Phi, psi and omega in degrees: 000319180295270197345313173320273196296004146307294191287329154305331202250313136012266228287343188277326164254009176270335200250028180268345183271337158251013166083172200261137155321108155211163172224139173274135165269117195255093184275109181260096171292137192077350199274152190214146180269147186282157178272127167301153210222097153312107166236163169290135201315102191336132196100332165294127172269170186324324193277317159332288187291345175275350189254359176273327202230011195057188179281155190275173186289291213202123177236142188265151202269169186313157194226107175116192170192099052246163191315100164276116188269177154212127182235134163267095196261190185287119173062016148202195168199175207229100161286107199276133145247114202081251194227015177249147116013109146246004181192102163260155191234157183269154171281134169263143177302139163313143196247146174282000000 
């Protein structure tokens, strides 16, 4: 019973010490998750990536030095340095 009342007499004076409790709420209305998108893995080379994902809608020729590609697939894209995989980017949907 003394354990009790330790502890009730605690609590009575520890939570007036930490002040009351709040949260802000954060209401996003409309938001929808984008549908995941596979793109390729940094490191993969060109024969890789054509043979994981097909041939691309379109590809840009090399650019710089050292040579930067770019192939354009349907909702991303793939940036080559040389012949390796260095970036893929997602396309964001068009907005209404």
């Amino acid at each position: 019973m003394d354990s009790t009342r330790s502890l009730l007499l605690f609590l009575a004076l520890a939570i007036p010490a930490f002040g009351t409790a709040s949260a802000d709420v954060l209401l996003l209305e409309g938001m929808q998750s984008a549908p995941a998108i596979q793109t390729p893995r940094n490191g993969l080379n060109m024969a890789q990536v054509r043979q994981q994902f097909g041939a691309p809608l379109e590809e840009q020729p090399a650019v710089g030095e050292p040579p930067i590609t770019r192939w354009e697939y349907d909702g991303f894209s793939v940036f080559f340095e040389h012949d390796l995989v260095l970036h893929s980017v997602i396309h964001r949907a068009a907005s209404n």
